[in-house]
Structure formats: structure tokens, C-alpha cells
Coordinates of C-alpha atoms and ligand atoms in Angstrom, one line a residue:
M1411 CA 33.2 8.8 16.4
D1412 CA 29.9 7.7 18.0
D1413 CA 26.8 8.7 16.1
R1414 CA 25.7 11.4 18.5
K1415 CA 29.2 13.1 18.2
T1416 CA 28.9 12.9 14.4
A1417 CA 25.5 14.4 14.7
E1418 CA 26.8 17.3 16.8
A1419 CA 29.7 17.9 14.3
I1420 CA 27.1 18.0 11.5
A1421 CA 24.8 20.2 13.4
A1422 CA 27.7 22.7 14.1
K1423 CA 28.4 22.9 10.3
I1424 CA 24.7 23.4 9.7
A1425 CA 24.6 26.2 12.2
E1426 CA 27.6 27.8 10.5
A1427 CA 25.6 27.7 7.2
G1428 CA 22.7 29.4 8.9
G1429 CA 20.5 26.3 9.5
R1430 CA 19.5 24.3 12.5
A1431 CA 19.4 20.5 13.2
Y1432 CA 17.0 18.7 15.5
Y1433 CA 16.7 15.1 16.6
V1434 CA 13.1 14.0 15.8
G1435 CA 10.8 11.0 16.3
G1436 CA 11.6 7.9 18.3
C1437 CA 15.1 8.8 19.4
V1438 CA 13.9 11.9 21.3
R1439 CA 11.1 9.8 22.9
D1440 CA 13.3 6.9 23.8
K1441 CA 16.1 9.1 25.2
L1442 CA 13.6 10.8 27.5
L1443 CA 12.2 7.4 28.6
K1444 CA 15.8 6.2 29.1
R1445 CA 15.2 3.4 26.5
P1446 CA 17.8 2.4 23.9
C1447 CA 17.2 3.6 20.4
K1448 CA 18.5 2.2 17.2
D1449 CA 18.2 5.1 14.7
L1450 CA 18.9 8.7 15.1
D1451 CA 16.6 10.7 12.9
I1452 CA 17.6 14.3 12.3
E1453 CA 15.6 17.1 10.7
V1454 CA 17.4 20.0 9.2
Y1455 CA 15.9 23.4 8.8
G1456 CA 17.1 26.5 6.8
I1457 CA 19.3 24.7 4.3
P1458 CA 18.3 23.5 0.8
A1459 CA 18.7 19.9 -0.2
D1460 CA 21.7 20.3 -2.5
A1461 CA 23.6 22.4 0.0
L1462 CA 22.8 19.9 2.8
E1463 CA 24.1 17.0 0.7
T1464 CA 27.4 18.7 0.0
L1465 CA 27.8 19.6 3.7
L1466 CA 27.1 16.0 4.7
S1467 CA 29.5 14.5 2.2
A1468 CA 32.4 15.9 4.3
F1469 CA 31.3 13.3 7.0
G1470 CA 31.2 10.2 4.9
N1471 CA 29.4 8.6 2.0
V1472 CA 25.9 10.1 1.6
L1473 CA 23.2 7.7 0.5
T1474 CA 20.3 9.5 -1.1
V1475 CA 17.0 7.9 -0.1
G1476 CA 14.8 10.3 -1.8
K1477 CA 16.4 13.4 -3.2
S1478 CA 13.2 15.1 -4.0
F1479 CA 12.0 14.3 -0.4
G1480 CA 15.3 15.5 0.9
I1481 CA 16.2 12.3 2.9
F1482 CA 19.8 11.3 3.3
K1483 CA 21.6 8.5 5.1
L1484 CA 25.2 8.7 6.3
E1485 CA 26.7 5.3 5.4
H1486 CA 28.0 3.1 8.3
S1487 CA 26.0 5.1 10.8
S1488 CA 22.5 5.1 12.3
L1489 CA 22.0 8.7 11.1
D1490 CA 19.0 9.5 8.9
I1491 CA 19.0 13.2 7.9
A1492 CA 16.0 14.8 6.3
L1493 CA 14.5 18.1 5.4
P1494 CA 11.1 18.9 6.9
R1495 CA 8.4 17.8 4.6
T1496 CA 4.7 18.0 4.0
E1497 CA 2.7 15.0 2.9
E1498 CA -0.5 15.1 1.1
K1499 CA -2.6 12.0 0.5
T1500 CA -3.4 11.3 -3.1
G1501 CA -5.1 7.9 -2.9
E1502 CA -5.4 4.6 -1.2
G1503 CA -2.4 2.8 0.3
H1504 CA 0.7 4.0 2.2
R1505 CA 2.6 5.0 -1.0
A1506 CA -0.1 7.3 -2.3
F1507 CA 1.5 10.5 -0.9
L1508 CA 2.7 13.6 -2.6
T1509 CA 5.7 14.5 -0.5
S1510 CA 7.5 17.8 -0.7
A1511 CA 10.6 18.8 1.2
D1512 CA 10.6 22.4 2.4
P1513 CA 13.6 23.6 4.4
Y1514 CA 11.7 26.7 5.4
L1515 CA 8.7 25.0 6.8
P1516 CA 8.0 26.1 10.4
P1517 CA 8.9 23.2 12.8
E1518 CA 5.5 23.4 14.3
T1519 CA 3.9 22.7 11.0
A1520 CA 6.4 19.9 10.1
S1521 CA 5.9 18.2 13.4
S1522 CA 2.1 18.2 13.1
R1523 CA 2.3 15.5 10.4
R1524 CA 3.7 13.0 13.0
D1525 CA 1.5 10.3 14.5
F1526 CA 1.6 10.8 18.2
T1527 CA 2.5 13.7 20.5
V1528 CA 5.3 11.7 22.1
N1529 CA 6.7 11.0 18.6
A1530 CA 6.5 14.7 17.6
L1531 CA 9.1 16.0 20.1
M1532 CA 12.2 17.7 18.7
E1533 CA 15.5 18.1 20.4
D1534 CA 18.0 20.7 19.3
V1535 CA 21.2 18.7 18.5
L1536 CA 23.5 21.4 19.7
S1537 CA 21.7 22.8 22.7
G1538 CA 19.7 19.8 23.8
E1539 CA 16.7 22.0 24.1
I1540 CA 13.4 20.2 23.7
H1541 CA 10.8 21.7 21.4
D1542 CA 7.3 20.5 22.3
Y1543 CA 4.7 21.9 20.0
H1544 CA 2.0 19.3 20.7
N1545 CA 2.2 18.7 24.5
G1546 CA 4.3 15.5 24.0
L1547 CA 6.1 15.9 27.3
K1548 CA 2.9 15.9 29.2
D1549 CA 1.8 12.7 27.5
L1550 CA 5.2 11.2 27.9
G1551 CA 5.0 11.8 31.6
K1552 CA 1.5 10.3 31.9
G1553 CA 2.3 7.4 29.6
V1554 CA -0.3 8.3 27.0
L1555 CA -0.4 7.9 23.2
R1556 CA -2.4 10.7 21.7
H1557 CA -2.6 11.5 18.0
V1558 CA -1.3 14.9 16.9
N1559 CA -3.8 15.8 14.2
D1560 CA -7.1 14.2 13.2
A1561 CA -6.8 14.6 9.5
S1562 CA -3.1 13.7 9.0
F1563 CA -3.4 10.7 11.5
S1564 CA -6.1 9.1 9.5
E1565 CA -4.1 9.3 6.2
D1566 CA -1.9 6.4 7.2
P1567 CA -4.0 3.4 8.6
L1568 CA -0.8 1.7 9.8
R1569 CA -1.0 4.2 12.7
V1570 CA -3.9 2.3 14.2
L1571 CA -1.6 -0.7 14.6
R1572 CA 1.3 1.5 15.6
A1573 CA -0.8 2.9 18.5
A1574 CA -1.5 -0.6 19.8
R1575 CA 2.2 -1.6 19.2
F1576 CA 3.6 1.3 21.0
A1577 CA 1.2 0.7 23.9
A1578 CA 2.6 -2.9 24.1
Q1579 CA 6.2 -1.7 23.8
L1580 CA 6.1 1.3 26.1
G1581 CA 3.3 0.2 28.5
F1582 CA 1.4 3.3 27.5
E1583 CA -2.4 3.9 27.3
V1584 CA -4.0 5.0 24.1
A1585 CA -6.0 8.2 24.7
E1586 CA -9.7 7.7 24.4
E1587 CA -10.0 10.4 21.7
T1588 CA -7.3 8.5 19.7
R1589 CA -9.1 5.2 20.2
E1590 CA -12.3 6.9 19.0
L1591 CA -10.5 8.1 15.8
C1592 CA -8.9 4.6 15.3
R1593 CA -12.4 3.0 15.3
K1594 CA -13.2 4.9 12.2
I1595 CA -10.1 4.1 10.1
D1596 CA -10.3 1.5 7.4
L1597 CA -7.3 -0.9 7.6
T1598 CA -8.1 -3.0 4.6
S1599 CA -5.6 -1.2 2.3
L1600 CA -2.6 -2.2 4.5
S1601 CA -0.1 -4.7 2.9
R1602 CA 0.6 -8.0 4.6
E1603 CA 4.2 -7.0 5.1
R1604 CA 3.3 -3.9 7.1
V1605 CA 0.8 -5.8 9.3
E1606 CA 3.4 -8.4 9.8
G1607 CA 6.0 -5.8 10.8
E1608 CA 3.8 -4.4 13.5
T1609 CA 2.7 -7.9 14.7
E1610 CA 6.3 -9.0 15.0
K1611 CA 7.2 -5.9 17.0
A1612 CA 4.2 -6.4 19.3
L1613 CA 5.0 -10.1 19.9
L1614 CA 8.6 -9.1 20.9
S1615 CA 7.4 -6.3 23.1
A1616 CA 7.1 -6.2 26.9
E1617 CA 3.3 -6.6 26.9
P1618 CA 2.2 -8.4 23.8
D1619 CA -1.3 -8.9 25.1
R1620 CA -1.7 -5.2 25.3
Y1621 CA -1.4 -5.0 21.5
F1622 CA -4.4 -7.2 20.9
E1623 CA -6.4 -5.7 23.8
E1624 CA -5.9 -2.2 22.4
L1625 CA -7.0 -3.3 19.0
R1626 CA -10.1 -4.9 20.5
K1627 CA -10.9 -1.7 22.2
M1628 CA -10.6 0.1 18.9
E1629 CA -12.8 -2.6 17.3
Q1630 CA -9.9 -3.3 14.9
L1631 CA -9.2 -7.0 15.3
K1632 CA -11.7 -7.7 12.5
D1633 CA -9.5 -7.3 9.4
Y1634 CA -6.3 -9.2 10.4
Y1635 CA -6.9 -11.0 13.7
A1636 CA -10.6 -12.0 13.5
E1637 CA -10.0 -15.6 14.6
L1638 CA -8.5 -14.5 18.0
G1639 CA -10.7 -15.3 21.0
N1640 CA -10.6 -13.4 24.2
G1641 CA -7.1 -12.8 25.6
P1642 CA -4.9 -12.8 27.5
F1643 CA -3.0 -15.1 25.2
F1644 CA 0.4 -15.1 26.9
S1645 CA 0.9 -16.3 30.4
E1646 CA 3.8 -15.1 32.5
K1647 CA 5.4 -18.5 32.0
A1648 CA 4.9 -18.1 28.2
L1649 CA 6.6 -14.7 28.3
A1650 CA 9.5 -15.9 30.4
L1651 CA 10.1 -18.8 28.0
R1652 CA 10.2 -16.4 25.1
E1653 CA 13.7 -15.4 26.3
E1654 CA 14.9 -19.0 25.5
A1655 CA 13.3 -19.3 22.1
K1656 CA 15.6 -19.7 19.1
E1657 CA 13.0 -17.8 17.0
P1658 CA 11.0 -15.7 19.4
V1659 CA 8.5 -14.5 16.8
L1660 CA 7.8 -18.1 15.7
Y1661 CA 7.4 -19.2 19.3
M1662 CA 5.0 -16.4 20.1
L1663 CA 3.0 -17.1 17.0
G1664 CA 2.8 -20.7 18.1
I1665 CA 1.3 -19.7 21.4
L1666 CA -1.1 -17.3 19.8
C1667 CA -2.3 -20.0 17.4
S1668 CA -2.8 -22.5 20.1
G1669 CA -6.2 -21.0 21.0
I1670 CA -7.5 -21.1 17.4
A1671 CA -9.2 -24.1 16.1
G1672 CA -7.3 -26.2 13.5
K1673 CA -8.7 -25.1 10.2
Q1674 CA -8.9 -21.4 11.0
R1675 CA -5.3 -21.2 12.0
N1676 CA -4.0 -21.2 8.5
T1677 CA -6.5 -18.5 7.4
F1678 CA -5.5 -16.5 10.4
L1679 CA -1.8 -16.7 9.7
H1680 CA -2.1 -16.0 6.0
R1681 CA -3.6 -12.7 6.7
F1682 CA -0.4 -11.1 8.0
L1683 CA 2.4 -13.6 7.7
T1684 CA 4.6 -13.5 4.5
K1685 CA 7.4 -15.8 5.6
K1686 CA 6.9 -19.2 4.0
Y1687 CA 9.1 -21.0 6.5
E1688 CA 7.1 -19.7 9.4
L1689 CA 3.8 -20.6 7.7
K1690 CA 5.0 -24.1 6.9
E1691 CA 6.4 -24.7 10.4
L1692 CA 3.3 -23.5 12.2
K1693 CA 1.1 -25.7 10.0
N1694 CA 2.9 -28.7 11.6
W1695 CA 2.6 -27.5 15.2
T1696 CA -0.3 -29.0 17.1
Y1697 CA -1.1 -28.3 20.7
E1698 CA -2.4 -31.4 22.4
D1699 CA -0.4 -32.6 25.4
L1700 CA 2.2 -35.1 24.1
P1701 CA 4.2 -36.4 27.0
D1702 CA 4.5 -39.9 25.4
K1703 CA 8.0 -40.1 24.0
T1704 CA 7.2 -41.8 20.7
A1705 CA 4.3 -39.4 19.9
L1706 CA 6.4 -36.4 20.7
F1707 CA 9.5 -37.6 18.8
E1708 CA 7.3 -38.3 15.8
K1709 CA 6.1 -34.8 15.9
L1710 CA 9.6 -33.3 16.4
D1711 CA 10.8 -35.3 13.5
Q1712 CA 8.6 -33.2 11.2
L1713 CA 9.8 -29.9 12.4
T1714 CA 12.5 -27.4 11.5
C1715 CA 12.5 -25.7 14.9
P1716 CA 11.7 -28.5 17.4
E1717 CA 13.3 -26.5 20.2
D1718 CA 10.7 -23.8 20.1
Y1719 CA 7.9 -26.2 19.7
V1720 CA 9.0 -27.9 23.0
L1721 CA 9.0 -24.5 24.6
V1722 CA 5.5 -23.9 23.4
L1723 CA 4.4 -27.2 25.0
C1724 CA 6.2 -26.1 28.3
A1725 CA 4.3 -22.9 28.2
L1726 CA 0.9 -24.5 27.6
Y1727 CA 1.4 -27.3 30.1
P1728 CA 3.6 -25.8 32.7
E1729 CA 3.0 -28.7 35.1
K1730 CA 4.7 -30.9 32.6
E1731 CA 7.6 -28.6 31.9
K1732 CA 10.2 -30.9 33.5
E1733 CA 9.0 -33.8 31.4
Y1734 CA 9.0 -31.9 28.2
R1735 CA 12.4 -30.4 28.8
K1736 CA 13.8 -33.9 29.5
L1737 CA 12.3 -35.3 26.3
G1738 CA 13.5 -32.2 24.4
D1739 CA 17.1 -32.9 25.6
E1740 CA 16.7 -36.6 24.7
W1741 CA 15.6 -35.5 21.2
Q1742 CA 18.8 -33.5 20.7
I1743 CA 20.8 -36.6 21.8
F1744 CA 18.8 -38.8 19.5
L1745 CA 19.7 -36.5 16.6
Q1746 CA 23.4 -36.9 17.3
Q1747 CA 23.2 -40.7 17.4
E1748 CA 24.1 -42.9 14.5
H1749 CA 21.0 -44.1 12.7
I1750 CA 20.2 -47.1 10.6
T1751 CA 20.6 -46.4 6.9
G1752 CA 19.9 -48.2 3.7
E1753 CA 23.5 -49.4 3.7
D1754 CA 22.9 -51.3 6.9
L1755 CA 19.9 -53.0 5.4
F1756 CA 21.7 -54.0 2.2
K1757 CA 24.3 -55.7 4.4
L1758 CA 21.5 -57.7 5.9
G1759 CA 20.4 -58.8 2.5
Y1760 CA 17.6 -56.4 1.8
T1761 CA 17.3 -55.2 -1.8
P1762 CA 16.7 -51.6 -3.0
G1763 CA 13.1 -50.7 -3.8
K1764 CA 10.0 -48.9 -2.6
E1765 CA 9.5 -51.2 0.4
L1766 CA 12.9 -50.2 1.7
G1767 CA 11.8 -46.6 2.0
S1768 CA 8.8 -47.5 4.1
L1769 CA 10.8 -49.9 6.2
L1770 CA 13.3 -47.2 7.0
K1771 CA 10.5 -45.0 8.1
E1772 CA 9.3 -47.7 10.5
I1773 CA 12.8 -48.3 11.7
R1774 CA 13.2 -44.6 12.4
K1775 CA 10.2 -44.7 14.8
K1776 CA 11.6 -47.8 16.5
E1777 CA 14.9 -45.9 17.0
Y1778 CA 13.1 -43.3 19.2
T1779 CA 13.1 -45.8 22.0
R1780 CA 15.5 -48.6 21.1
S1781 CA 19.1 -49.0 20.2
K1782 CA 20.5 -49.4 16.7
E1783 CA 22.0 -52.8 17.6
E1784 CA 18.8 -54.1 19.1
I1785 CA 16.8 -53.2 16.0
L1786 CA 19.4 -54.6 13.6
E1787 CA 19.4 -57.8 15.5
E1788 CA 15.6 -58.0 15.2
L1789 CA 15.9 -57.3 11.4
K1790 CA 18.2 -60.3 10.9
K1791 CA 15.4 -62.7 12.0
Ligands
CTP919 N1 6.0 8.4 11.9 C1 4.7 8.7 11.7 N2 3.8 7.9 11.1 C2 4.2 6.7 10.7 C3 5.5 6.3 10.8 C4 6.4 7.2 11.4 O1 4.3 9.8 12.2 N3 3.3 5.9 10.1 C5 6.9 9.3 12.5 C6 6.9 9.3 14.0 O2 7.2 10.7 14.4 C7 8.0 8.4 14.4 C8 9.0 8.7 13.3 O3 8.3 9.0 12.1 O4 8.5 8.6 15.7 C9 10.0 7.6 13.0 O5 9.3 6.4 12.6 P1 9.7 5.0 13.0 O6 11.2 4.8 12.9 O7 8.8 4.0 12.3 O8 9.2 4.9 14.5 P2 10.0 5.2 15.9 O9 9.1 6.1 16.6 O10 11.4 5.6 15.6 O11 9.9 3.8 16.6 P3 10.4 2.4 16.1 O12 11.7 2.5 15.4 O13 10.5 1.6 17.4 O14 9.3 1.9 15.2

């Protein structure tokens, strides 16, 4: 059964038990925008947590995310089922909340804790009727991200980044009143992981530059992206090549870093990047024009993702794209070739030792442009 059908069957049982089920959050927004959505979030009113859990168990294995919060997941589905809840901030950081589930909370109150009006829409699972307590439909039509409530919005600083990220993903404008509020929110308590998550989504969005532009308008580049100069950072060419990247986030970070002077790049990346592999790889990426085969191959030899590095160079030097692509292909062929090993050198009478290691390194560089046979012949002399 597809997940919406399962949701309808669950909603019918809920109705029989005297409750009501609504789709909430991103899945309502995305359906109205005719965009794909990954998760179906459902909020259930009028049924206590225990009774809801029993009811859900008839549909599969129920994973309890937070029983006291009344959040359940139906295994092997994209369904998240929750009771309406109130959240009260108890300190700094995104975990410092006192959350209480209350099945009898009025939907209008429950939806007012959501970030943006377009994310606060509710859709009755059975009737398809939209409940719009905060003028979300109007904002959706105009393409505007507007916060629902001053006090609750400011309780989670991630929402500042979310505003910019949704703007980049949906091509929406952030309402001036929301920008104004965002200017006053302190982002320093956010964890690197959360900033990284929003950055990645923004870099993979339709308009990545919009993310940074919005944050600039909100005067919120200072804590995590201070080293960035003035955008735009991504040309049309750069965005088109993203489609070919093996690791699109890495590729986009490479382009973003290309405008930041050497030493500052590391400082910049460490603020929001947690993945060691990406940090290490980006440290090795340099951005000068390298159309000389030996220079380029020497660089590619140090990398784990040379394919994406070549794409970055194509994006930065579009007039040399053909040349770079050709060299990139030659590099792949080079990797497949048989290379000179220590064994080959022993056969020529070389003895093991430190020097052999350095000699092999030198030989590797020669191999970029010359054949194995030719080099071995030379080594005999
Ligand atoms: N939400 C919120 N504040 C947050 C995170 C989430 O108000 N900091 C609410 C919003 O109503 C949001 C819903 O919870 O629509 C689901 O959150 P999430 O899955 O993070 O966002 P989506 O809107 O579904 O979008 P996406 O999955 O693309 O992030």
C-alpha cells in the first residue's frame, strides 16, 4: 500500500475512535506547490498517546520516537505520526525545550508553534480540506516566507538559516518583518551539525546564491560564513556542472571556497563542516588555472575526488572547459594503466631502501607524460 493510502486507512480508524488526522508541515506545502515530498507528517487530534499507539500497531511495527512527546514512526514507511504539542524554551540550544503532547490542544494553537505560515498549513487526511490558521495559502501564492509568531520563532535560531534555505529551495522571498526579526536572533548556540545540514540543503537547492544573499540581508553571515565576499558565487555554468558532480556538496563547497583567500578557507570550513573527508579533500583543492598536464596530474594525484575537482576548474575557467575535460579523461586512462613498481626496479638491479621511495615518486611524475617502457629504458642507463 502506498503511504498516502496507509495514512487514509489510519485516519479512518482514528475517526472511528473519535479523533481526527491531519497532514502537517512540509508535505502540505510541497503538495500544494506540486513538489515531491519525502516524509508525510501527520498530527492526530482527540486521541491519547497510548490509544494511538495501539491503533497504529494494527498497521505495522510502531517505533516510538518520544513517547512522552507522542511521536511515532510506522516502520518501513515515510509516515511520522504525532500528537499536537506545545514547546516551551527552558534554556540555550535546540534541545532545551520542555515539550508536552496534548491531544486536545486546539489546532490553531498547535500550528502557531511552527516556523513559517506556509509550513503551518494542515490538510485533513480524509477530506483533503485545508486548514489555514495563519494565512499560509496567501503567502504560498505570493511566494513569501513569513514567520508565524514572534516569540516562538525566536526560540529556535536554526529558523534563521531555514528561512534562507527555504528561500533558496522554493525561490521564495523572506518577508521584511521576518528578516527584521531574524536580524535580532543570536545564532551562536547552533551546533556545527545543524549549520552543516542547512548549508548542504542550500548548496543542493535551485538557487544556492539566494541562501547567502538572504543571510546577508539579515546580517547573519557573521557567525558561520564571515569569510564570504560578495556574491553571486555560483555562475550558471557552475550550477549546470553540479548535475555531473560525483559529490555535489563537495563540488559546491569547492566553488564557494574558491573566492576565499588560502589561509581563511580552513577557518571558514571548520565553522560548519564536520565531515573529515570533505575537510581534508578541500584543503588540497587550489584554484589557479592549471592547464599544464604535469601540473594538473600532480594535483589530481593528491585527491580522492579528482573528477569533481576537474569540474570545479571547468566552472571557474569555462573557456578552458574542453581542455580540462580532455585532461580529466586522460587522467582516468592514466589510472587504469600499468605503472612502474619497486619490483620493476629490483629487476633492473636497484636495491630496497629510502632512495627507492623517492625514485618511485619521481618516476610517477614522468609517467604522466611518458610510457612505462620508455622510462624503464632510461633507467637502465
Ligand atoms: N518546524 C519548525 N521549526 C523547525 C523545524 C521544523 O516549525 N526548526 C516545523 C515546520 O512546520 C516544518 C515541519 O516542522 O514544516 C517539518 O520540519 P522539517 O521536516 O524539518 O521541514 P519540512 O518543512 O518538512 O522541509 P524539509 O524536509 O525540506 O526540511
